[in-house]
PDB file of C-alpha atoms in Angstrom:
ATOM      1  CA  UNK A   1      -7.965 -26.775  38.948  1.00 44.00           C
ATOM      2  CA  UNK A   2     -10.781 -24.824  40.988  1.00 48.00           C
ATOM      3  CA  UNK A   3     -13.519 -23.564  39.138  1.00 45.00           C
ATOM      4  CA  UNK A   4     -14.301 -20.020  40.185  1.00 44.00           C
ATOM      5  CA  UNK A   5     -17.002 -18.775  37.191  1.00 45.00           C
ATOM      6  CA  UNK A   6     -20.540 -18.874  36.897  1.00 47.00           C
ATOM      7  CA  UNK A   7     -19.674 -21.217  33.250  1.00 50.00           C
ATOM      8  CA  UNK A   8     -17.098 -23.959  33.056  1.00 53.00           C
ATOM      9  CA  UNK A   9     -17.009 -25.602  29.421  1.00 53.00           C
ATOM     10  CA  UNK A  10     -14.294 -27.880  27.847  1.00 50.00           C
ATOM     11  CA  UNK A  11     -13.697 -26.381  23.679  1.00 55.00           C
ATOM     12  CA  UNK A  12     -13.598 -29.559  21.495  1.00 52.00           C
ATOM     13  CA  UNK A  13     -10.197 -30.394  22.247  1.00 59.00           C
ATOM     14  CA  UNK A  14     -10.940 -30.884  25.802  1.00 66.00           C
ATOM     15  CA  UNK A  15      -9.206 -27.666  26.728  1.00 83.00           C
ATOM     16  CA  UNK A  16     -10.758 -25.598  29.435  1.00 89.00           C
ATOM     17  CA  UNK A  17     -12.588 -22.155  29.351  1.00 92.00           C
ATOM     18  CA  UNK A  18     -13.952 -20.448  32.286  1.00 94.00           C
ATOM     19  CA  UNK A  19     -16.365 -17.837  32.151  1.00 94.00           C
ATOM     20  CA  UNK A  20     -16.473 -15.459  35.225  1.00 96.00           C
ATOM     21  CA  UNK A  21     -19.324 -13.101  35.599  1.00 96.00           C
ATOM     22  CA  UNK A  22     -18.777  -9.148  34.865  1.00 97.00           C
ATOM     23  CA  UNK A  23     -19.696  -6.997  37.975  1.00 96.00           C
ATOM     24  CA  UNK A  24     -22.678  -4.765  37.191  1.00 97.00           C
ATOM     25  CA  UNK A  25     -20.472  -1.748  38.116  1.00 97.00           C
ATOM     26  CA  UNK A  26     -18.204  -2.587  35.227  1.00 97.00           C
ATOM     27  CA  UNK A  27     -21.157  -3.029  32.233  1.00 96.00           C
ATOM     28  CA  UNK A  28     -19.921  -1.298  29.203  1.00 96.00           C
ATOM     29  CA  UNK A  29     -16.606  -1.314  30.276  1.00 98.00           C
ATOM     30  CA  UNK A  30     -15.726  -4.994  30.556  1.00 98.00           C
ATOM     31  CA  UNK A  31     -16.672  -7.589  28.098  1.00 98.00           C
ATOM     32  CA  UNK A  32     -15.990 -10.798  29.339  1.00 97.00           C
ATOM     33  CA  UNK A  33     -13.896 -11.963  32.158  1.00 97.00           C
ATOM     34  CA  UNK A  34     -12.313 -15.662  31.116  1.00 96.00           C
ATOM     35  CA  UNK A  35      -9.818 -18.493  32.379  1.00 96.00           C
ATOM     36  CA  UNK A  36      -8.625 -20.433  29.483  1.00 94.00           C
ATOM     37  CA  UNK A  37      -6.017 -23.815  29.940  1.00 92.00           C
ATOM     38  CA  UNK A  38      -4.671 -25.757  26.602  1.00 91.00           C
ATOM     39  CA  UNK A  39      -4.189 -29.452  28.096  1.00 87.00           C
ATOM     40  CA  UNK A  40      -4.177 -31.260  24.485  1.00 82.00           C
ATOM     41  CA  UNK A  41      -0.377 -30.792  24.321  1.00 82.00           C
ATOM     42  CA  UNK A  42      -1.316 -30.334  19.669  1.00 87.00           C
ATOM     43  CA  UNK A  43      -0.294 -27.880  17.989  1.00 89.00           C
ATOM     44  CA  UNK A  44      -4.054 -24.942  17.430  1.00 89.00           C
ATOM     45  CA  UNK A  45      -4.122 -22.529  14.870  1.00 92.00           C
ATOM     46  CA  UNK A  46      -7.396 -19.772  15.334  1.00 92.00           C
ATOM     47  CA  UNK A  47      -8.326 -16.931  13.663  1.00 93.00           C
ATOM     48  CA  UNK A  48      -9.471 -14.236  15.793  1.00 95.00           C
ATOM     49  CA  UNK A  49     -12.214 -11.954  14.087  1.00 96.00           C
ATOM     50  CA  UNK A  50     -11.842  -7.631  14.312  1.00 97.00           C
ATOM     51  CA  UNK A  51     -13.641  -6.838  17.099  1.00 97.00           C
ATOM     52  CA  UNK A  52     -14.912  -3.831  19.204  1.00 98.00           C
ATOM     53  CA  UNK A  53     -12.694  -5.557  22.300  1.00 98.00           C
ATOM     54  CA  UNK A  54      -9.279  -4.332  23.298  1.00 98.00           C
ATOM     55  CA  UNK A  55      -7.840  -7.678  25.632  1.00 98.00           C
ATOM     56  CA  UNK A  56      -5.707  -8.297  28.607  1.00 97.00           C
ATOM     57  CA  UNK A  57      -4.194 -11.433  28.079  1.00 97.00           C
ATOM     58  CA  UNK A  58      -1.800 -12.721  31.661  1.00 96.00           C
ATOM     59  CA  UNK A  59      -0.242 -15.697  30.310  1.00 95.00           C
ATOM     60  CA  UNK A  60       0.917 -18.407  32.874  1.00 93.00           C
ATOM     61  CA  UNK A  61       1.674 -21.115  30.335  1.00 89.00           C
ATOM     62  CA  UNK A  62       3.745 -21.108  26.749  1.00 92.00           C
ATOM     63  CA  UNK A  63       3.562 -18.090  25.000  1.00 94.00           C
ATOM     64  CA  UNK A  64       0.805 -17.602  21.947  1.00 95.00           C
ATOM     65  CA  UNK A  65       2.294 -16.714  18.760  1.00 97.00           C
ATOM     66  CA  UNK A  66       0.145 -14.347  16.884  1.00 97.00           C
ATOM     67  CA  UNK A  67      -0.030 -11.381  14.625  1.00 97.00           C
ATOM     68  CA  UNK A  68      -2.481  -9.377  13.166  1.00 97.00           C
ATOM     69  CA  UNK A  69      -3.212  -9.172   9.428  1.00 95.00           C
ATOM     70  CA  UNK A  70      -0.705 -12.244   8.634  1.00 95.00           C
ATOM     71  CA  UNK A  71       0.116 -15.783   9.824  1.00 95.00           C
ATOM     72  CA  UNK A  72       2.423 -15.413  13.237  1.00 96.00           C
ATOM     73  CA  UNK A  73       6.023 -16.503  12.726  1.00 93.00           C
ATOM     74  CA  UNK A  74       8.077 -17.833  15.548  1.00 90.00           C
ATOM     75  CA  UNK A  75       9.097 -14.181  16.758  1.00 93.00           C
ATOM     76  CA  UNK A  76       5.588 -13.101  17.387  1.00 96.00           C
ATOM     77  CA  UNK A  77       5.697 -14.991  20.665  1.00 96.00           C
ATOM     78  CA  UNK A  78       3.625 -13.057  23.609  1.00 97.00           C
ATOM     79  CA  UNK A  79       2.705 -14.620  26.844  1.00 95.00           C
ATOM     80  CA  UNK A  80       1.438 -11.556  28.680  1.00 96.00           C
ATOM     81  CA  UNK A  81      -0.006  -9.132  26.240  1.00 97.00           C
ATOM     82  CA  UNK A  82      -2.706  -6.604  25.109  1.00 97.00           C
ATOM     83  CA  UNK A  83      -3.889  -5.100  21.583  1.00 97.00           C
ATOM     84  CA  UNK A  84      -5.751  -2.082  21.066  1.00 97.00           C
ATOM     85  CA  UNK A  85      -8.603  -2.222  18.096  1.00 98.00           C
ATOM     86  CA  UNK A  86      -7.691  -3.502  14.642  1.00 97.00           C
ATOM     87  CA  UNK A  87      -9.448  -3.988  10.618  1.00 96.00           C
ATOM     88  CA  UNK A  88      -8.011  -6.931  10.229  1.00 96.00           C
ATOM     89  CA  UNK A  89      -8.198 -10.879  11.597  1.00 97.00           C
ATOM     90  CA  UNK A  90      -5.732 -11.418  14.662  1.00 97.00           C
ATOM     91  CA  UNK A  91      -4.426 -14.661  13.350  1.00 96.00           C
ATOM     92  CA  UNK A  92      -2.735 -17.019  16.234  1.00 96.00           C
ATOM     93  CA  UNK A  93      -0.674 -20.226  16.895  1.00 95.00           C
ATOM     94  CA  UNK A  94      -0.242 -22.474  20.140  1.00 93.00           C
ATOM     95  CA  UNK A  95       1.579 -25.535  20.894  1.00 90.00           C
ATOM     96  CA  UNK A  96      -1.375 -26.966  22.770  1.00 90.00           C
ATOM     97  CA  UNK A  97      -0.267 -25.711  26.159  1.00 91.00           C
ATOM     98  CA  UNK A  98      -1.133 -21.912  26.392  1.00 92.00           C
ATOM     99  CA  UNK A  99      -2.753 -21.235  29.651  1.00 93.00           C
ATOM    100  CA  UNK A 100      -4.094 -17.388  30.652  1.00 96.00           C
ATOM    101  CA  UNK A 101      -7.095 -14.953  32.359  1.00 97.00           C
ATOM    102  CA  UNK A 102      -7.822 -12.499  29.578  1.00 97.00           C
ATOM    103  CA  UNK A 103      -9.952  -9.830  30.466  1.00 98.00           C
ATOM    104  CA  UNK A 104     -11.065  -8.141  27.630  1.00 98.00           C
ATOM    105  CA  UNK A 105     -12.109  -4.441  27.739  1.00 98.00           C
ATOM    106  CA  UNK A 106     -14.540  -2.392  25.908  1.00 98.00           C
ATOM    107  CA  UNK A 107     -13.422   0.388  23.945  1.00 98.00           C
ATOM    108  CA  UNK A 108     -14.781   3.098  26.457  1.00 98.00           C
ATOM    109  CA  UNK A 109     -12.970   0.653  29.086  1.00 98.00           C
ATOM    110  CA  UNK A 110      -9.909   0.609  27.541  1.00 98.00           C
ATOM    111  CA  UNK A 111      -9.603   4.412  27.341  1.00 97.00           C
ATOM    112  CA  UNK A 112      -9.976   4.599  31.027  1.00 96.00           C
ATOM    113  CA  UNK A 113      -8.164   1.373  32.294  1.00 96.00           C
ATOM    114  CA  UNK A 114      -4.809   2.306  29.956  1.00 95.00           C
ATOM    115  CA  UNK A 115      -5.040   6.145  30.587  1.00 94.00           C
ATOM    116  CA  UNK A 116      -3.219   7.123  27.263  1.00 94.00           C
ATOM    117  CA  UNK A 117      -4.239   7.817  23.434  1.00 96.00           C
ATOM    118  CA  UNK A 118      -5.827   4.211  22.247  1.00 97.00           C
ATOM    119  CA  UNK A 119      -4.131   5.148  18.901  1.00 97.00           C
ATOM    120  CA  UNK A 120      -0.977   3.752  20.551  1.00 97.00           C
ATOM    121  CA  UNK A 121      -2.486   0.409  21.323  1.00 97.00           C
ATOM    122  CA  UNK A 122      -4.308  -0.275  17.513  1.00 97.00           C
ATOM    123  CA  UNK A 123      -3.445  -2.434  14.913  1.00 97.00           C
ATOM    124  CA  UNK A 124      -0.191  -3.549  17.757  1.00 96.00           C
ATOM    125  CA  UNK A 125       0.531  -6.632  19.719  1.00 97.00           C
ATOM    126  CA  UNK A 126       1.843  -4.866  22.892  1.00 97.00           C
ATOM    127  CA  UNK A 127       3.924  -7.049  25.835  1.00 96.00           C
ATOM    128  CA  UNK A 128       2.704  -5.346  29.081  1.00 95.00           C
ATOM    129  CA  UNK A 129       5.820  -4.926  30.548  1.00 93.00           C
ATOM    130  CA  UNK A 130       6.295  -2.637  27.350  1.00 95.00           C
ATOM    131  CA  UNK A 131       3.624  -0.404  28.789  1.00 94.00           C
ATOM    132  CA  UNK A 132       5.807   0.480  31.728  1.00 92.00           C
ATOM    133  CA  UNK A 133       2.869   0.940  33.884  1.00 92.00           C
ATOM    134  CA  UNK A 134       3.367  -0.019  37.885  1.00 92.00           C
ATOM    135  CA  UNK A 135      -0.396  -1.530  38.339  1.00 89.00           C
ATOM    136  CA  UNK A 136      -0.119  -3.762  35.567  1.00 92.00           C
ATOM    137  CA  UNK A 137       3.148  -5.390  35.980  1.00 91.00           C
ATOM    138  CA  UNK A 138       1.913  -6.274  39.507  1.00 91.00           C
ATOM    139  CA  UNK A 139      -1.450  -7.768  38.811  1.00 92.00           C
ATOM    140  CA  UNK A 140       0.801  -9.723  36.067  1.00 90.00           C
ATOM    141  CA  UNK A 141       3.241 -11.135  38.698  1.00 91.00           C
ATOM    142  CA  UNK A 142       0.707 -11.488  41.308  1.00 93.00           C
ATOM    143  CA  UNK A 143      -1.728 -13.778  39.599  1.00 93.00           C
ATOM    144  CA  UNK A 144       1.274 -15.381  38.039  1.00 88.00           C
ATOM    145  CA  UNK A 145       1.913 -16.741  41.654  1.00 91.00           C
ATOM    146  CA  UNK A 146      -1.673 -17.484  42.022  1.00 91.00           C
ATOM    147  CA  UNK A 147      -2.688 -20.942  41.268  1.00 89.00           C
ATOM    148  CA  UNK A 148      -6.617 -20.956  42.611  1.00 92.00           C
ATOM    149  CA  UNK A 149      -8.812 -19.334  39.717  1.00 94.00           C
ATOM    150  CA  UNK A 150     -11.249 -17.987  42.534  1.00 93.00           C
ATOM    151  CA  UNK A 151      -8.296 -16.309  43.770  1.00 95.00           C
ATOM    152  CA  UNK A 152      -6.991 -15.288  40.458  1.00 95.00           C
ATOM    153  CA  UNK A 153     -10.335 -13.944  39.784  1.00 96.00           C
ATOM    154  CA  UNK A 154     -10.974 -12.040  42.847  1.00 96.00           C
ATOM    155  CA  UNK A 155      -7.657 -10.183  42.374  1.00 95.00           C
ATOM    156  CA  UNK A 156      -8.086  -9.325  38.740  1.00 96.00           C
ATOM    157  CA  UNK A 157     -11.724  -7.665  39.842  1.00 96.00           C
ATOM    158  CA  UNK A 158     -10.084  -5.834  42.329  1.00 95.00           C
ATOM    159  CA  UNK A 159      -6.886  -4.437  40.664  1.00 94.00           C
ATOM    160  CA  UNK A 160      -9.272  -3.362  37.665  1.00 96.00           C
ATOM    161  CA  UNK A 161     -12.426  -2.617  39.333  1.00 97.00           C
ATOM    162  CA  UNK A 162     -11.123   1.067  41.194  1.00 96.00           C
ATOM    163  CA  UNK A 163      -9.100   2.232  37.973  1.00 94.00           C
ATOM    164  CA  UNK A 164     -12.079   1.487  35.875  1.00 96.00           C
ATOM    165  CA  UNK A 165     -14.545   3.338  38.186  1.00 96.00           C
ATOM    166  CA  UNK A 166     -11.895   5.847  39.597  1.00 93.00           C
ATOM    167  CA  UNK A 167     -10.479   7.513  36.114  1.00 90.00           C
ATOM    168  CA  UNK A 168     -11.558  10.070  33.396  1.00 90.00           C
ATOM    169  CA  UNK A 169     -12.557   7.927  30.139  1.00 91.00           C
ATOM    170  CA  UNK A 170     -13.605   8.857  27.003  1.00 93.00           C
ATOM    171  CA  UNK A 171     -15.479  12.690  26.499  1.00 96.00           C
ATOM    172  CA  UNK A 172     -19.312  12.283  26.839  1.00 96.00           C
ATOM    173  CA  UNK A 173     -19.496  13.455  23.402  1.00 97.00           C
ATOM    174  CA  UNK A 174     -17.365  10.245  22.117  1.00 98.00           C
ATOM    175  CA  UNK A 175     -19.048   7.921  24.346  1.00 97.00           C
ATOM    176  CA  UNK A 176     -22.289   8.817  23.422  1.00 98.00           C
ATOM    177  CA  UNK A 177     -21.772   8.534  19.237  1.00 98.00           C
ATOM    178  CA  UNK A 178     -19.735   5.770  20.080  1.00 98.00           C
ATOM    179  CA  UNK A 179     -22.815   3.897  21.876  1.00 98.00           C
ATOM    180  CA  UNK A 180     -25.326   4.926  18.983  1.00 98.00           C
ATOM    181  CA  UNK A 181     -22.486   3.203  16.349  1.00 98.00           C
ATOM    182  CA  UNK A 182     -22.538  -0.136  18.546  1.00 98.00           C
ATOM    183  CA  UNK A 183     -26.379   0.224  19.487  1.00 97.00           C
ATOM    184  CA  UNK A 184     -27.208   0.920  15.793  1.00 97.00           C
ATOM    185  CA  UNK A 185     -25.575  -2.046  14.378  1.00 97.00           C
ATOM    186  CA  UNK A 186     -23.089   0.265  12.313  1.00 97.00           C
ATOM    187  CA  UNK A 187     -26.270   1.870  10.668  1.00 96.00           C
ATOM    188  CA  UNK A 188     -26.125   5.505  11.570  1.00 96.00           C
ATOM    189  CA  UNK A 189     -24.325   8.109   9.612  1.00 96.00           C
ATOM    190  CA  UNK A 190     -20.817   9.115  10.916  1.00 97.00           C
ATOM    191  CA  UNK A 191     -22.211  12.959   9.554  1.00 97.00           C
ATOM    192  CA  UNK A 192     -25.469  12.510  11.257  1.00 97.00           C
ATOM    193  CA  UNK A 193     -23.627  12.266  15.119  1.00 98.00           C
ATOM    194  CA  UNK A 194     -20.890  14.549  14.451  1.00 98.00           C
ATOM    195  CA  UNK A 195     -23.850  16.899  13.591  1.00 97.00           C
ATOM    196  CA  UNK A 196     -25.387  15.816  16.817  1.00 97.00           C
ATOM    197  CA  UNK A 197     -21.944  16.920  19.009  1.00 97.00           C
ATOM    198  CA  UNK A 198     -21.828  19.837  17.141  1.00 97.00           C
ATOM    199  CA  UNK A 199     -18.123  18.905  15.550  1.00 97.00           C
ATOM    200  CA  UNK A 200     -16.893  18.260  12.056  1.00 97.00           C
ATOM    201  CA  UNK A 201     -16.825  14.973  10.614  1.00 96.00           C
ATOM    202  CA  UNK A 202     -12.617  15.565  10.308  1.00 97.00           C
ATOM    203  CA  UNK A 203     -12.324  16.358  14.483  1.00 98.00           C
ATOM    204  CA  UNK A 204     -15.205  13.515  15.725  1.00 98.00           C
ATOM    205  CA  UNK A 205     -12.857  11.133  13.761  1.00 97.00           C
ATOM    206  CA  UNK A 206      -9.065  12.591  15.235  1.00 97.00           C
ATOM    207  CA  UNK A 207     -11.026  12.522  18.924  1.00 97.00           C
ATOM    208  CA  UNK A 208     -12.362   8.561  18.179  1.00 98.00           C
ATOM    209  CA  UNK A 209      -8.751   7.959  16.753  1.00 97.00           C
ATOM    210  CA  UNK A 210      -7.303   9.421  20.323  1.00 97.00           C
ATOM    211  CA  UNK A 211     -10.309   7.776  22.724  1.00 98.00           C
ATOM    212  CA  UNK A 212     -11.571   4.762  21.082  1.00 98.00           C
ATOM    213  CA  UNK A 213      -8.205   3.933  19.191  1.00 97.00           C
ATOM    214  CA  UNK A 214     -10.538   3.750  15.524  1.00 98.00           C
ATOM    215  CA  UNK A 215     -11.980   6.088  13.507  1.00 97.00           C
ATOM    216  CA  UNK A 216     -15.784   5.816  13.657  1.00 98.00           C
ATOM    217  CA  UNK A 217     -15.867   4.191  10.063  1.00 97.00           C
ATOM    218  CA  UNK A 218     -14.258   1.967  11.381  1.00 98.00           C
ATOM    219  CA  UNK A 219     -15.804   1.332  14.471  1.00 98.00           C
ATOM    220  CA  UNK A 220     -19.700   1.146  11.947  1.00 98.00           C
ATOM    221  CA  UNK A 221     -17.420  -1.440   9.901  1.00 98.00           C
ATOM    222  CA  UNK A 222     -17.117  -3.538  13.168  1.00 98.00           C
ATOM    223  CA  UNK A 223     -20.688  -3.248  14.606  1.00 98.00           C
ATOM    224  CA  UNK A 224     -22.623  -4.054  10.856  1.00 97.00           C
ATOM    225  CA  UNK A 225     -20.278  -7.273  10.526  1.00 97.00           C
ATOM    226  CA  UNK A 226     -20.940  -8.036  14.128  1.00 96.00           C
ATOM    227  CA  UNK A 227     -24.656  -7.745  13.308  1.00 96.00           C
ATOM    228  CA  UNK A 228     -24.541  -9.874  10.244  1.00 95.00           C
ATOM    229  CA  UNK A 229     -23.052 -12.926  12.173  1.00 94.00           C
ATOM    230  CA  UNK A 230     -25.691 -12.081  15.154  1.00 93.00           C
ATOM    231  CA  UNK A 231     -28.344 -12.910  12.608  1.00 92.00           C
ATOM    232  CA  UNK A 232     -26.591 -15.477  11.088  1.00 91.00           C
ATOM    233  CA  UNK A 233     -25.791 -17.893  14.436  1.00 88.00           C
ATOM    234  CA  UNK A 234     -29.685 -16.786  15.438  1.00 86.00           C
ATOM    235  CA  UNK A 235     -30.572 -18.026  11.878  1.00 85.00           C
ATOM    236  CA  UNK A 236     -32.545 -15.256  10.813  1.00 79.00           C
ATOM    237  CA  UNK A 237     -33.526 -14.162   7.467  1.00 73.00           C
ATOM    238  CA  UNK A 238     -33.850 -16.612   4.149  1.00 80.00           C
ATOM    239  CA  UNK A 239     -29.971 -16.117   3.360  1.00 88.00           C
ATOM    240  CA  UNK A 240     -27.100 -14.094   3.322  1.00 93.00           C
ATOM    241  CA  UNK A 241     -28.891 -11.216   0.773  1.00 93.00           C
ATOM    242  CA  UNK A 242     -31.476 -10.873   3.170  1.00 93.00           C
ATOM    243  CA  UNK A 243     -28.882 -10.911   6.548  1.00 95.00           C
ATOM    244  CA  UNK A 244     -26.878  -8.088   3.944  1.00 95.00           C
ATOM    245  CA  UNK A 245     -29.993  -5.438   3.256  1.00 95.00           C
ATOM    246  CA  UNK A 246     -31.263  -6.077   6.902  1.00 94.00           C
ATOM    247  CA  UNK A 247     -27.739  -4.808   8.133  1.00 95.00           C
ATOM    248  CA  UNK A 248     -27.302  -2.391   6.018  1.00 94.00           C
ATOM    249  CA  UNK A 249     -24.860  -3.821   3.596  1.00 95.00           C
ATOM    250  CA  UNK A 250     -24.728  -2.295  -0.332  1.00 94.00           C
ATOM    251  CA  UNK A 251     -25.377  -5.994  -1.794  1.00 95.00           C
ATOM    252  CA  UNK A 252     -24.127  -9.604  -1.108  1.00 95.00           C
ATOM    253  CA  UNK A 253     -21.016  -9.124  -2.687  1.00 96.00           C
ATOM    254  CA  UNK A 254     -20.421  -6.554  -0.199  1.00 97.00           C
ATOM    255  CA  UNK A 255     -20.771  -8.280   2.894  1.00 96.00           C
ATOM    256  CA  UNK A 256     -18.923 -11.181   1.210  1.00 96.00           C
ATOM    257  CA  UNK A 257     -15.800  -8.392   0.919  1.00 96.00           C
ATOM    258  CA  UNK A 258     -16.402  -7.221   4.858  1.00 97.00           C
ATOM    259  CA  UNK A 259     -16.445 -10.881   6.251  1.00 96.00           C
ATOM    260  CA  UNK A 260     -13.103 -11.616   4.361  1.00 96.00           C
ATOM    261  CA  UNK A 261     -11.446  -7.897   5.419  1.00 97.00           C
ATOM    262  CA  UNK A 262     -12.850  -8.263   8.618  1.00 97.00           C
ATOM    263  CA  UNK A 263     -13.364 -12.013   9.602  1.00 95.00           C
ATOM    264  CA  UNK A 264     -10.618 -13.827   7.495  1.00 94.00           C
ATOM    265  CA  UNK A 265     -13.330 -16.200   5.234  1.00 92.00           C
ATOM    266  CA  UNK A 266     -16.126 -15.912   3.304  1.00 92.00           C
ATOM    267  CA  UNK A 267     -20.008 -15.937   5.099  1.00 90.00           C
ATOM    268  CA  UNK A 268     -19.863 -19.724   3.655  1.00 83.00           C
ATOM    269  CA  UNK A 269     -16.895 -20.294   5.363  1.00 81.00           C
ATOM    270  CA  UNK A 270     -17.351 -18.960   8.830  1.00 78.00           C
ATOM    271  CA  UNK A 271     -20.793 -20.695   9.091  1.00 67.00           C
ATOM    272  CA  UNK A 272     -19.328 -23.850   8.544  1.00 55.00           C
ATOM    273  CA  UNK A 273     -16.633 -23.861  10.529  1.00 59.00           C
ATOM    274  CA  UNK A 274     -18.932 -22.777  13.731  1.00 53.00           C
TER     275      UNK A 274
END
């Protein structure tokens, strides 16, 4: 297999992720770029935390199974897929031999890359031949006849890289309180920016429900619990009480309820299984 990223690591079952750099033209729009190959041939169960990411997954192995909210059954199988925001873990199954490029969008990316109301991507598991869109089902089929991940990269960055920079995204107004939520850690009032864009609280959430795919709340859920596990995996603070004031959390037993909603296990939990 030729290695095309910047980062080549095998996971602990010796299955292969490839980490391709972002183009600077594409920073706050794209996340991550990634090549990922099962070659273990066991059975992998992962829980997949909320996020502020909405992915592109092009499968060119067996399909994932995977649902959000709930354990997959065998008729949540998707091979070439995307999922707009979500509250909930994305919980998923593989036979051992999944094998994809996922590129996986920012909110504000998503809004201009899918050029339609996010609301219709959230809390779903979407096939992307259901999205009936030409540029999509072509990058699918092309890089599903590509075997080189240079190649496979290079065409990804290209077929996303002039819809990305080329369409209308999000209003300025949403971007903007959107980008003090993220940069804030989830600690600004939702009245405080809505304020700001001179709206009401009521129309600053319909327009994030439309252009982000989340109401802000939401979206301050995400960033705060994103925060906590920052400070967590950098080991700062004396414990979980003092990672849950720093971030803004009520008490302990609050950011014990927002892992669990959020994250599918307890603080305790998530720290020892990483």
């Amino acid at each position: 297999m030729e290695a095309a990223a910047d980062e080549v690591e095998a996971t602990g079952a010796g299955d292969i992720l490839l980490r391709h750099p972002v183009p600077s033209a594409l920073a706050g729009l794209v996340a991550r770029i990634t090549g990922y190959r099962e070659t273990s041939r066991r059975p992998i169960r992962m829980t997949e935390t909320a996020s502020l990411v909405v992915p592109i997954i092009i499968g060119f192995g067996e399909p994932f199974e995977i649902a959000i909210g709930r354990a997959p059954s065998r008729d949540d199988r998707y091979g070439s897929f995307t999922a707009g925001l979500t509250g909930t873990p994305v919980h998923i199954r593989s036979g051992g031999a999944a094998h994809c490029l996922q590129i996986d969008l920012t909110p504000l990316g998503a809004c201009r890359f899918f050029g339609r109301p996010m609301h219709e991507l959230a809390n779903r598991m979407v096939r992307l031949d259901e999205l009936g869109d030409p540029t999509v089902t072509a990058l699918r089929e092309r890089l599903g006849a590509e075997r080189s991940w240079r190649r496979r990269f290079a065409l990804a960055e290209a077929a996303i890289t002039p819809r990305l920079l080329g369409t209308k995204g999000a209003s300025g107004a949403v971007a903007w309180a959107y980008g003090r939520i993220v940069a804030s850690g989830g600690a600004v009032r939702i009245a405080t920016l809505a304020d700001r864009v001179g709206w009401s609280r009521k129309h600053l959430a319909a327009r994030f429900h439309a252009e982000v795919g989340a109401a802000p709340k939401l979206v301050a859920r995400i960033a705060r619990f994103d925060q906590a596990r920052a400070m967590a995996s950098a080991g700062a603070g004396d414990g979980w009480a003092d990672i849950a004031a720093a971030c803004g959390f009520s008490d302990q037993a609050h950011l014990v309820r927002e892992f669990v909603a959020l994250g599918g296990a307890t603080p305790g939990s998530w720290r020892g299984a990483g």
